[in-house]
Coordinates of C-alpha atoms and ligand atoms in Angstrom, one line a residue:
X915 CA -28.2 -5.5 1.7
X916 CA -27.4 -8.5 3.5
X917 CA -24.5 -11.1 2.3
X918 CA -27.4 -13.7 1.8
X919 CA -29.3 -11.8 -0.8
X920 CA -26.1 -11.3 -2.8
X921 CA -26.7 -15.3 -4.6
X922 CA -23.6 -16.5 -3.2
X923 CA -23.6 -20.1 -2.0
X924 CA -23.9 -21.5 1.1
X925 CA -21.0 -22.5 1.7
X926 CA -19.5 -19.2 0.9
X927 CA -21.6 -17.5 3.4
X928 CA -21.0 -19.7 5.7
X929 CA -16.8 -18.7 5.3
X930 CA -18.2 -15.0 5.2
X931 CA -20.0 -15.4 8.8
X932 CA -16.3 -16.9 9.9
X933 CA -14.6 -14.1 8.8
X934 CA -16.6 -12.1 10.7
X935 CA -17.9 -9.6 8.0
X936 CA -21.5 -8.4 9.2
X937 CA -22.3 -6.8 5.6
X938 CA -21.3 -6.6 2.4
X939 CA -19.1 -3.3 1.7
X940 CA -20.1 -1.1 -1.5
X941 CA -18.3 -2.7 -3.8
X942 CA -19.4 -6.4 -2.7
X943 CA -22.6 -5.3 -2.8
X944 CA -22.2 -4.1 -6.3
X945 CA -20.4 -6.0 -8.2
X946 CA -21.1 -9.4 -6.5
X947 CA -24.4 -10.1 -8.3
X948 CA -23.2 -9.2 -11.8
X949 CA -20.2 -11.3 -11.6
X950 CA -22.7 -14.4 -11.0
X951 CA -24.5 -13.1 -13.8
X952 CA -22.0 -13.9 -15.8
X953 CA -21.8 -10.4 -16.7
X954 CA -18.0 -8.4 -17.2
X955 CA -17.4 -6.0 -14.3
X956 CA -15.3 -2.9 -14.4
X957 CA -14.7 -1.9 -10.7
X958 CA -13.0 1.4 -10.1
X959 CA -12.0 0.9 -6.5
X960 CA -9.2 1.4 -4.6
X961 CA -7.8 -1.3 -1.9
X962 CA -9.4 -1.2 1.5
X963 CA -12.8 -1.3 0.1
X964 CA -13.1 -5.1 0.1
X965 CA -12.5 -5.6 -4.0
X966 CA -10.2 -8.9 -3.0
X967 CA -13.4 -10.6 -1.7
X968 CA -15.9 -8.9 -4.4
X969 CA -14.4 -11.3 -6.7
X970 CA -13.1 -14.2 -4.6
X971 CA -16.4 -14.9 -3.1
X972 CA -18.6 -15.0 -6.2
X973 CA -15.9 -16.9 -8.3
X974 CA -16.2 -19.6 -5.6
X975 CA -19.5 -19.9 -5.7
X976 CA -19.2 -20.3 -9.4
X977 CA -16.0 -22.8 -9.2
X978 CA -18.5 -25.1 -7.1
X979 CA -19.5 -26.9 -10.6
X980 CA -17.2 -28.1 -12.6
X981 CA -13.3 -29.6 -12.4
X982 CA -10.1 -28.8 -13.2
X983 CA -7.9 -30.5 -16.0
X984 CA -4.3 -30.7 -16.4
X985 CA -3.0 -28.1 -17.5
X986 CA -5.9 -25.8 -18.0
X987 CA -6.7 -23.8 -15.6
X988 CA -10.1 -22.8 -14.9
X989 CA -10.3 -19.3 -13.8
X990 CA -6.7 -16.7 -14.1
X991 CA -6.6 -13.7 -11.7
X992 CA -3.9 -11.4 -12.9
X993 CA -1.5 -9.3 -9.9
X994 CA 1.0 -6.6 -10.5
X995 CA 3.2 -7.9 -7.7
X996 CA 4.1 -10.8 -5.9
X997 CA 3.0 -10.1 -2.6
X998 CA -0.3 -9.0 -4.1
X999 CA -0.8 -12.3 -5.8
X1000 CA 0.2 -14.3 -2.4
X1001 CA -2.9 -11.9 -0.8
X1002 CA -5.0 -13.1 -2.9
X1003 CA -4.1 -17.0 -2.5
X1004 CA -4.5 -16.4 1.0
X1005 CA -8.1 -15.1 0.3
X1006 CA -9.2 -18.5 -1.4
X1007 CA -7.4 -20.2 1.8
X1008 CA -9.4 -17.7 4.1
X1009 CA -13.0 -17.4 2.2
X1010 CA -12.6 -21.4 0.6
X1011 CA -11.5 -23.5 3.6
X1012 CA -15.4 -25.0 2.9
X1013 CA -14.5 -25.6 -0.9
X1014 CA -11.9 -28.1 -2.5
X1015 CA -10.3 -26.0 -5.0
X1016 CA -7.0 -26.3 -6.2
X1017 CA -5.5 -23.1 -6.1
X1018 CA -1.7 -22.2 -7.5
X1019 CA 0.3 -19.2 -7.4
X1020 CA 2.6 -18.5 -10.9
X1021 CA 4.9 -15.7 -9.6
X1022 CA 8.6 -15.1 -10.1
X1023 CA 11.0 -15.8 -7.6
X1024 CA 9.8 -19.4 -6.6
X1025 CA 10.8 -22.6 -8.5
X1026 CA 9.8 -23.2 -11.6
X1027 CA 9.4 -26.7 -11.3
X1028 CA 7.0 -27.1 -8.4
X1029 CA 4.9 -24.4 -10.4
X1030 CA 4.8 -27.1 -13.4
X1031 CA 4.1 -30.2 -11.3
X1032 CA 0.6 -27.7 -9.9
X1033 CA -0.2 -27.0 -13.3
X1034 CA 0.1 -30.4 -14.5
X1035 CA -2.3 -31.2 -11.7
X1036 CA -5.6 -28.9 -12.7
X1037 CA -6.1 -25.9 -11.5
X1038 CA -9.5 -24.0 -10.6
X1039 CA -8.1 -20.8 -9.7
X1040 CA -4.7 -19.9 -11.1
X1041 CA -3.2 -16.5 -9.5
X1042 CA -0.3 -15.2 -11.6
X1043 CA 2.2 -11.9 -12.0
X1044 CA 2.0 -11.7 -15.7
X1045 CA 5.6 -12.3 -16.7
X1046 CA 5.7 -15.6 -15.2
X1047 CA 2.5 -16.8 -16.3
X1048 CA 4.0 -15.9 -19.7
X1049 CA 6.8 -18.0 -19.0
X1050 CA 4.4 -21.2 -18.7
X1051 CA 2.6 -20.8 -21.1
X1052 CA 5.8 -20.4 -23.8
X1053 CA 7.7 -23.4 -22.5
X1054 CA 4.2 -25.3 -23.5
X1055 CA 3.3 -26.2 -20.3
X1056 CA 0.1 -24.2 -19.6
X1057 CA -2.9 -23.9 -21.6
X1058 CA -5.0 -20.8 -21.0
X1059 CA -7.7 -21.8 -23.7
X1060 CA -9.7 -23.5 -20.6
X1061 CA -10.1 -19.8 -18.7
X1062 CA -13.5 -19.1 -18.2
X1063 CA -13.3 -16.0 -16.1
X1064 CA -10.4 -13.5 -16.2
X1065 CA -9.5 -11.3 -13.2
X1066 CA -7.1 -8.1 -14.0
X1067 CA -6.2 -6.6 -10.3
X1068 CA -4.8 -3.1 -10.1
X1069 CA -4.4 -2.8 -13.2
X1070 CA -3.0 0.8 -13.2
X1071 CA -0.2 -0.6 -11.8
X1072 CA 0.1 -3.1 -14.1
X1073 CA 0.4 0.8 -16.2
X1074 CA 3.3 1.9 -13.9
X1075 CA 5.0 -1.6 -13.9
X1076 CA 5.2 -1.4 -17.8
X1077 CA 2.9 -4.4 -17.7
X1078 CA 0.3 -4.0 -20.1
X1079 CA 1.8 -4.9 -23.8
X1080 CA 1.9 -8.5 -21.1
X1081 CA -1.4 -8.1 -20.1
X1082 CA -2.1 -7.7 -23.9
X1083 CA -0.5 -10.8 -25.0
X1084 CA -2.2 -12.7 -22.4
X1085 CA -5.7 -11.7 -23.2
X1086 CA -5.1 -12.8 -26.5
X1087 CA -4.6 -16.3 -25.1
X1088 CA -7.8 -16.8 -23.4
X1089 CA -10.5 -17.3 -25.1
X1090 CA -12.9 -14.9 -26.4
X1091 CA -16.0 -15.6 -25.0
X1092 CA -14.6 -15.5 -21.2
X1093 CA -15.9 -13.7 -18.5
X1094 CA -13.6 -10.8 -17.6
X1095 CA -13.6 -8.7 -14.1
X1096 CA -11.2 -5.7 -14.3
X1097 CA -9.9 -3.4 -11.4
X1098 CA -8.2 -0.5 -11.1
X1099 CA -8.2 2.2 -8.9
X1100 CA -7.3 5.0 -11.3
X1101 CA -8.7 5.6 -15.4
X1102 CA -5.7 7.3 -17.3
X1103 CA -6.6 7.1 -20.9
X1104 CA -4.2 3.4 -21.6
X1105 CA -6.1 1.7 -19.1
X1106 CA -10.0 3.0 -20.7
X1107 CA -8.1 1.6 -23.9
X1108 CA -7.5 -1.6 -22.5
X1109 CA -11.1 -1.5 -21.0
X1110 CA -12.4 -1.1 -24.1
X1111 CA -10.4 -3.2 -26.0
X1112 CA -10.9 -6.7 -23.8
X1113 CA -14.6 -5.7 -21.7
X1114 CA -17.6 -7.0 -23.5
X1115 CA -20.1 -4.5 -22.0
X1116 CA -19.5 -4.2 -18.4
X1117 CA -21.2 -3.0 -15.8
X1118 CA -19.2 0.2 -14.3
X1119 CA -19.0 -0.1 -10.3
X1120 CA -17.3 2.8 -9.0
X1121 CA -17.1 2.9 -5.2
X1122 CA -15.3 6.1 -4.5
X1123 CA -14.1 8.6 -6.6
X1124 CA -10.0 8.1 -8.3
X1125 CA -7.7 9.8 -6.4
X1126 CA -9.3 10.9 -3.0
X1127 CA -8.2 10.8 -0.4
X1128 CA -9.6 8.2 2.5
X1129 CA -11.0 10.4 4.7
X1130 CA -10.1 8.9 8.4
X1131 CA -6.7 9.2 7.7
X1132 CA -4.8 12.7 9.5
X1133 CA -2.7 14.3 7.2
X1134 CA 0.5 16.2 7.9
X1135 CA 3.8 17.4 6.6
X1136 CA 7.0 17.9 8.9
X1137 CA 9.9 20.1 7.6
X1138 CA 13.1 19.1 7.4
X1139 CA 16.5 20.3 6.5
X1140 CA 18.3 20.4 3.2
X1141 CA 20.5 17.1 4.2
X1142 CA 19.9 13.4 3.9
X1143 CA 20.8 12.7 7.3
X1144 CA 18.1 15.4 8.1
X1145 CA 15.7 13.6 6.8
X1146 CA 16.5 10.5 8.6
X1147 CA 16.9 12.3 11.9
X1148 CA 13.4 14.4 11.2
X1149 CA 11.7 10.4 10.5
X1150 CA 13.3 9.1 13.6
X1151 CA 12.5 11.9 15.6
X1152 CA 8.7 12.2 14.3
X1153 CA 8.3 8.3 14.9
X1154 CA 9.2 8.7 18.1
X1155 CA 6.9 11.4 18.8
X1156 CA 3.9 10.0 16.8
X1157 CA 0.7 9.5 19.0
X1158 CA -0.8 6.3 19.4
X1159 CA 1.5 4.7 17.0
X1160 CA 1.1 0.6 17.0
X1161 CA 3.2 0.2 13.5
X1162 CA 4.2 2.4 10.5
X1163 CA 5.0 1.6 6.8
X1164 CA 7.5 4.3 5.2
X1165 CA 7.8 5.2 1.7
X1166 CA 10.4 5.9 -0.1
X1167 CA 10.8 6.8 -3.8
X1168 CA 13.5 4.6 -4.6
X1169 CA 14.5 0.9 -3.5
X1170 CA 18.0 1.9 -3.0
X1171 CA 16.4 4.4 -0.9
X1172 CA 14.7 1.9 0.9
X1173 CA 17.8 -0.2 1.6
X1174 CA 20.0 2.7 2.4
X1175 CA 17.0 3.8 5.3
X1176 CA 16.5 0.4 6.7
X1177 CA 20.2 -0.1 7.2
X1178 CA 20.0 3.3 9.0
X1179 CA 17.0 2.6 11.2
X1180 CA 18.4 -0.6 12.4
X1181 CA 21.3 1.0 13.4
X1182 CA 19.6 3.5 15.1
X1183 CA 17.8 1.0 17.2
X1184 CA 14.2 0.6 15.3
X1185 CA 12.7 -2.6 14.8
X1186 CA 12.5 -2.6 11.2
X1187 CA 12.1 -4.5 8.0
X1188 CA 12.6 -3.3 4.2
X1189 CA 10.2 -4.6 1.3
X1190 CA 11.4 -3.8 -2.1
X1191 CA 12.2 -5.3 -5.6
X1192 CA 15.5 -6.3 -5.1
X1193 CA 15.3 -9.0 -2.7
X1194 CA 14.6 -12.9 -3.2
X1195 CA 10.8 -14.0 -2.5
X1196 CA 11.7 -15.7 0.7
X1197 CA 13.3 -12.3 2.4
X1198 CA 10.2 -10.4 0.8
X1199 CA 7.7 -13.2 2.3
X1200 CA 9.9 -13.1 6.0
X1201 CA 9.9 -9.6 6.0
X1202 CA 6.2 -8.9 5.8
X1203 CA 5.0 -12.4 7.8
X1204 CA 7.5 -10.2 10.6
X1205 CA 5.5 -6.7 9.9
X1206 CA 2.2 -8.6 9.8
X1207 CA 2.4 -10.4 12.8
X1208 CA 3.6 -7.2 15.1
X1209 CA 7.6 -8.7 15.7
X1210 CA 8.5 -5.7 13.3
X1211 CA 7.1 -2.3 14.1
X1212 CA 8.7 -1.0 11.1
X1213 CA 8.2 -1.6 7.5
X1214 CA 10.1 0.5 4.6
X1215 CA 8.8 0.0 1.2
X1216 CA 8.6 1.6 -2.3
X1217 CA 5.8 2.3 -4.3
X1218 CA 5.6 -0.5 -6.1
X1219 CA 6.5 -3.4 -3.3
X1220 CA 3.8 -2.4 -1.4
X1221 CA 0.9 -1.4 -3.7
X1222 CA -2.4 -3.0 -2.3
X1223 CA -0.8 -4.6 0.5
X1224 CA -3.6 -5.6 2.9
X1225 CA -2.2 -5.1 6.2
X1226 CA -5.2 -4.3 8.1
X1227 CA -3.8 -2.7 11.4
X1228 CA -1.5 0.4 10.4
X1229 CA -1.7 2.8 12.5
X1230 CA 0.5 5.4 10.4
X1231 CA 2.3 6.0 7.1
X1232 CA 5.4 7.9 6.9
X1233 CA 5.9 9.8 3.2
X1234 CA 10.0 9.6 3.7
X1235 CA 10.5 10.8 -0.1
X1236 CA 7.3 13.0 -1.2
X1237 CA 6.3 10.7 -3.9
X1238 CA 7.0 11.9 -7.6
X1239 CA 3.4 11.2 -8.4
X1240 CA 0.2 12.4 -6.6
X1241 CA -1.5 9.2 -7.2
X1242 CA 1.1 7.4 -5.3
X1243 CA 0.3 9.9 -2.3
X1244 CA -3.7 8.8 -2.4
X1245 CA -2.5 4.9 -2.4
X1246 CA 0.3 5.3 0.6
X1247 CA -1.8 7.0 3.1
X1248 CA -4.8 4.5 2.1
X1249 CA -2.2 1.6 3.5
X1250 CA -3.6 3.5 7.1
X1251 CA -7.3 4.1 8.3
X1252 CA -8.5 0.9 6.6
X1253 CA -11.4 -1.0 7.8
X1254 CA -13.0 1.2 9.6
X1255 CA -9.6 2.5 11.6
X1256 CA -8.3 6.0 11.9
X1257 CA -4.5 6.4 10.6
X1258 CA -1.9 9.3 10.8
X1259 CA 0.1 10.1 7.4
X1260 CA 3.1 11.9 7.6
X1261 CA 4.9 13.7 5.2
X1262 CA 8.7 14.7 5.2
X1263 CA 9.0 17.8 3.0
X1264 CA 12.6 19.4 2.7
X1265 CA 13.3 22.6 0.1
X1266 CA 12.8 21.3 -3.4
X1267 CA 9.7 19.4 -2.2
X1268 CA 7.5 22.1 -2.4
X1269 CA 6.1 21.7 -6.1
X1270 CA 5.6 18.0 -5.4
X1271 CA 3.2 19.0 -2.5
X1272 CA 1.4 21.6 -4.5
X1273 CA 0.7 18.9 -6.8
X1274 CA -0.9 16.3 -3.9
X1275 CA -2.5 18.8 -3.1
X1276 CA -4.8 19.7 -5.8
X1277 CA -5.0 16.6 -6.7
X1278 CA -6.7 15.9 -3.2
X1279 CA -8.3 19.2 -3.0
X1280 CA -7.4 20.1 0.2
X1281 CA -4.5 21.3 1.9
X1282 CA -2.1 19.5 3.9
X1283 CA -1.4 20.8 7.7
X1284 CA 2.0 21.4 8.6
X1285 CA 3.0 20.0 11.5
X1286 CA 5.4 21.0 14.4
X1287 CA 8.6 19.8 13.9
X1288 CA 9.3 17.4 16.6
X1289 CA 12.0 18.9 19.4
X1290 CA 15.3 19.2 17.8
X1291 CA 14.8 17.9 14.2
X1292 CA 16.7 19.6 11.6
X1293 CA 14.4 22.5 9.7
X1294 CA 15.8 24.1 6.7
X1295 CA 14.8 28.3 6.8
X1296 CA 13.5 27.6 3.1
X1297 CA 11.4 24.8 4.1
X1298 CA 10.1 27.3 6.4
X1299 CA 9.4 30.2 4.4
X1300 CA 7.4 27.9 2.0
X1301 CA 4.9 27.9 4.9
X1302 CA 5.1 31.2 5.8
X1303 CA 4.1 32.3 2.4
X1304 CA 1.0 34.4 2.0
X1305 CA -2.3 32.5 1.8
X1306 CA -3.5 31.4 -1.5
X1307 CA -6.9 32.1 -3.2
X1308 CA -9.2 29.6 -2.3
X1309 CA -7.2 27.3 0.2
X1310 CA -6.2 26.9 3.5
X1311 CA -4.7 29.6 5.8
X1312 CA -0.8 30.8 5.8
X1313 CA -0.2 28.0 8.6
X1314 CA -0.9 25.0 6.4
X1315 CA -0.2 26.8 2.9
X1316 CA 2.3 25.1 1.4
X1317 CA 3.8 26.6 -2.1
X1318 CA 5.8 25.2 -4.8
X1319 CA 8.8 26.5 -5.8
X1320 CA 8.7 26.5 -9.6
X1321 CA 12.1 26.4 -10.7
X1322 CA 12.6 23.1 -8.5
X1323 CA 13.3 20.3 -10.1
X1324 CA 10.9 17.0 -9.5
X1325 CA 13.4 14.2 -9.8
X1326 CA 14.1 12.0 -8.0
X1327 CA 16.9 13.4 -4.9
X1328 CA 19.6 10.7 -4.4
X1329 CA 20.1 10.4 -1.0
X1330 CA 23.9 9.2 0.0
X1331 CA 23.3 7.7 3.2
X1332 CA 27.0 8.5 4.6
X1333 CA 27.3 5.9 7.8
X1334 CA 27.8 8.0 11.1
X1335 CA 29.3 5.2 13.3
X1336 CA 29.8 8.3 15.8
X1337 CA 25.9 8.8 15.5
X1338 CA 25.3 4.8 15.9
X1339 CA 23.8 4.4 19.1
X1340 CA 24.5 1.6 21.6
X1341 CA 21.1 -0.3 21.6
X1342 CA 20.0 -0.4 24.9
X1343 CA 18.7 -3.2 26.8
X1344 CA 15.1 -3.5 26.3
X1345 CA 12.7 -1.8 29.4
X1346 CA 15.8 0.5 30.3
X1347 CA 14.5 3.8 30.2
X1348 CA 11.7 3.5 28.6
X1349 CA 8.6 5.2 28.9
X1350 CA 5.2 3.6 28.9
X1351 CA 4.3 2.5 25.4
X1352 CA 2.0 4.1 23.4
X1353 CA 0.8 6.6 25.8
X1354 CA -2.0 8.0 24.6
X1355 CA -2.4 12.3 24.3
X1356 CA -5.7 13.0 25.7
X1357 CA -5.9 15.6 22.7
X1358 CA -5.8 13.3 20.2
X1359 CA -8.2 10.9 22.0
X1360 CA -10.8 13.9 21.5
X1361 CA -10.1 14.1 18.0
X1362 CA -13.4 15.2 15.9
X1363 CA -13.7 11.9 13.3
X1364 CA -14.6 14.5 10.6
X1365 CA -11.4 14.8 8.4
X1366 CA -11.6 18.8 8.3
X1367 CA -12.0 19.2 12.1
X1368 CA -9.2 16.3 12.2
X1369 CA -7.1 18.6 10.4
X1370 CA -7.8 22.1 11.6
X1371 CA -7.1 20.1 15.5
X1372 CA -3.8 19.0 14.0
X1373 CA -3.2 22.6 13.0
X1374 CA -3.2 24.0 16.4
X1375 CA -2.1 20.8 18.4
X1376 CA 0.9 22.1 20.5
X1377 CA 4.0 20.7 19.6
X1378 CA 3.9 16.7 19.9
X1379 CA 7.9 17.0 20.6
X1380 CA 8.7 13.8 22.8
X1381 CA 10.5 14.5 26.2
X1382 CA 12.0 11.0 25.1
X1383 CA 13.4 12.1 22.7
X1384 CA 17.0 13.6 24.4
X1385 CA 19.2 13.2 21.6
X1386 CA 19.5 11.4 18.2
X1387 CA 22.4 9.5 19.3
X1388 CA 24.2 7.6 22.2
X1389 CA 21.7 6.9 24.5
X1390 CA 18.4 7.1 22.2
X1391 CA 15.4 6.6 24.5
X1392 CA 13.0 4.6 22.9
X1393 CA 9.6 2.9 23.4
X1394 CA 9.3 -0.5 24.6
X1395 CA 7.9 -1.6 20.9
X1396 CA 11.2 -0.1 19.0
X1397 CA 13.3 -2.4 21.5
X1398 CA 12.3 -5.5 20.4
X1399 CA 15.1 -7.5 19.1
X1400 CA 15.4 -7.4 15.4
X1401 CA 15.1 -10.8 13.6
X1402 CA 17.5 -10.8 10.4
X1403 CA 17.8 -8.5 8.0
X1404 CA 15.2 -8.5 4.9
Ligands
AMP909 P1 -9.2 -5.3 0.1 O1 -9.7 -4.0 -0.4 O2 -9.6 -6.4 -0.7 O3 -7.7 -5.2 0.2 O4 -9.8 -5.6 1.5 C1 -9.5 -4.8 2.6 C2 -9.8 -5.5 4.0 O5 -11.2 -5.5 4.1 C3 -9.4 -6.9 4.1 O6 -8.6 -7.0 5.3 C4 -10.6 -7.7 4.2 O7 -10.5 -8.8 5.1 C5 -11.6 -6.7 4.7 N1 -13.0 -7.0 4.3 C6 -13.4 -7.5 3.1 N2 -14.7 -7.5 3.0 C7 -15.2 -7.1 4.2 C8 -16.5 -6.9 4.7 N3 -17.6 -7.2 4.0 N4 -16.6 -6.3 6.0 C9 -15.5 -6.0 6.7 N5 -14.3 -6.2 6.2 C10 -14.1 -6.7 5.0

């Protein structure tokens, strides 16, 4: 179905045929006509699937009558994070440039003050994390008895962020009879409460089943050693090696983690940035306008910092830590192979990762390939033997069999980054010795687009071990893109 049978207005299509979008995707095309029906909408989607515009575009076409007043803002759309709430402002800038709407963003981090002074202004749209939003409204100086409609956005991680006794209090404050769209990608049993609680009979649009996994994206795991440093070295050393790699976003478990890894990638050379909760808005904002617009090649991240980041162009995700939780597996590799793309995930499994695997992969269904350590990295033997243990009933061969080891403990592993100054490598001047960027391996280029034949060509791929990569310190060799000068820490 076409965008112009959807009822939006015209000047909404009209933004729509700037944007480029030829059609609607599932979940536009779904939910689009109830929302102007007024009706409540529970979309089970997971980002990449378009769910930002599925209710940006319709509310626009509704905000079209009406005004703000002071104070009481028109429409609310709740965001777990910060950088998810500035997304979302930029899709009223990017879909509404036809419209004059006053949009405000309510999120922590930011003064208070020039918050207030928007507020006092009217708002049509008003895009809030939920503790800050509750911060207005106790001081007195935000009324949410004017909301009409009511967005909740990822609201199972509103779950994990301990936001919903928040999310509570604030449906309480709007009014009863308002309009209320709700996503989430997941259904654990507190979120169908809260569904059932605040939804006045909505209309269910599921576009893919929870938990899968995004099918263009090639899966992998990488042994590594027993060490923390082996880790890094295995990540710097499987970077280098990746095919076609334009950018990467790493996850880690922790955001100590992910300060102790940028600080080691930087000195190892890599253009990189770190995203996590610990750091002021303004280094969180410079740090992803840098991965965004291709100056950093690099971004490390937890879980929860990057959650439904739209960064349209990664080409792969590196799993540093094997996440604690399957879900969080499903939503890292979904930051690659969006929109159409293909994307690499790669997964960094030492001994005492091996239950956490099992886990992903039942939750998935499918079994993850191993692949070939890249020359030289660091493999622990018991990281080995988990893949060399005998085939299990029903899944993949011994190859890409990965077992659990029961007695292992799935808590989080502490990694002491101890600094190697002898390791630190003398950044070299960029073009010297490097190799052709992005050098493409005709094997890859052949790759099947189906994800099982993605993965069974991943299986027997040779080794993708970089001849650049002649030793993990000194006189690193790296591609042209890792060379770029790094511009401030984040
Ligand atoms: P989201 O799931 O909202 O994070 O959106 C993921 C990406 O899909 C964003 O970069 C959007 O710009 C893009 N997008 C949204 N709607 C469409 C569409 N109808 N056709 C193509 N791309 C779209």
């Amino acid at each position: 179905m076409p965008f112009s049978k959807l009822g939006l207005s015209e000047k909404v299509l009209a933004a729509v045929k700037t944007a480029g979008y030829p059609n609607p995707t599932p979940i536009q095309e779904q939910a689009i006509p109830h929302v102007l029906a007024r009706r409540d909408v529970l979309g089970i989607a997971q980002t990449g699937t378009g769910k930002t515009a599925a209710f940006v575009l319709p509310m626009l076409t509704m905000l079209e009558k009406g005004r703000a007043r002071a104070r009481m803002p028109r429409t609310l759309i709740l965001e777990p994070t910060r950088e998810l709430a500035a997304q979302v402002e930029e899709s009223f800038d990017k879909y509404g440039k036809n419209h004059k709407l006053n949009v405000a963003l309510i999120i922590g981090g930011v003064s208070f003050d020039d918050q207030d002074g928007k507020l006092m202004r009217g708002v049509d749209v008003l895009i809030a994390t939920p503790g800050r939003l509750l911060d207005h409204s106790e001081r007195g100086r935000l009324l949410m008895s004017g909301v009409e409609l009511l967005v909740i956005d990822e609201a199972d991680r509103m779950l994990d962020m301990g936001f919903i006794p928040d999310i509570e209090r604030i449906c309480k404050l709007v009014p009863f009879t308002r309009q209320t769209l709700f996503f989430t990608a997941t259904m654990p049993p507190e979120i169908q409460r809260i569904t059932e609680q605040f939804l006045h009979n909505p209309v269910k649009v599921e576009v893919s089943r929870p938990a899968t996994t995004v099918d263009a994206i090639l899966q992998q795991l990488v042994k590594t050693g027993r060490e923390p440093h082996d880790k890094r070295d295995t990540l710097r050393r499987t970077i280098r090696a990746a095919d076609n790699f334009k950018n990467a976003i790493i996850f880690c478990n922790r955001k100590r983690e992910v300060a102790q890894l940028h600080r080691s990638l930087v000195r190892h050379g890599f253009n990189a940035v770190a995203l996590h909760g610990d750091l002021d808005q303004s280094a969180r904002t410079a740090a992803l306008d840098s991965f965004r617009n291709g100056e950093s090649k690099l971004l490390i991240a937890s879980d929860v910092a990057a959650r439904g980041l739209d960064i349209p162009d990664v080409s792969h995700v590196f799993n540093f830590d094997v996440p604690h939780h399957a879900d969080d597996y499903v939503h890292r590799i979904g930051r690659t192979g969006r929109a159409g793309k293909t994307g690499t995930a790669y997964t960094i499994v030492g001994p005492g990762d091996g239950k956490a695997v099992a886990e992903i992969e039942k939750l998935i269904g499918q079994s993850i390939a191993w692949a070939e350590p890249p020359a030289g990295a660091p493999v622990h033997a018991e990281t080995q033997d988990e893949a060399r243990e005998p085939r299990r009933e029903g899944r993949g061969g011994p190859r890409n069999r990965h077992r659990g080891h029961r007695n292992e403990s799935r808590g989080p592993r502490e990694e002491r980054v101890t600094p190697d100054r002898t390791h630190a490598p003398q950044i070299q001047a960029p073009q010297a010795h490097v190799p052709p960027p992005q050098v493409q391996s005709p094997r890859r280029e052949q790759r099947q687009p189906a994800p099982v034949a993605r993965i069974e060509e991943a299986r027997h791929r040779p080794s993708n071990a970089p001849a650049r990569e002649p030793a993990d310190h000194g006189n690193d060799h790296l591609p042209a893109f890792l060379l770029r000068p790094v511009r401030g820490k984040a």
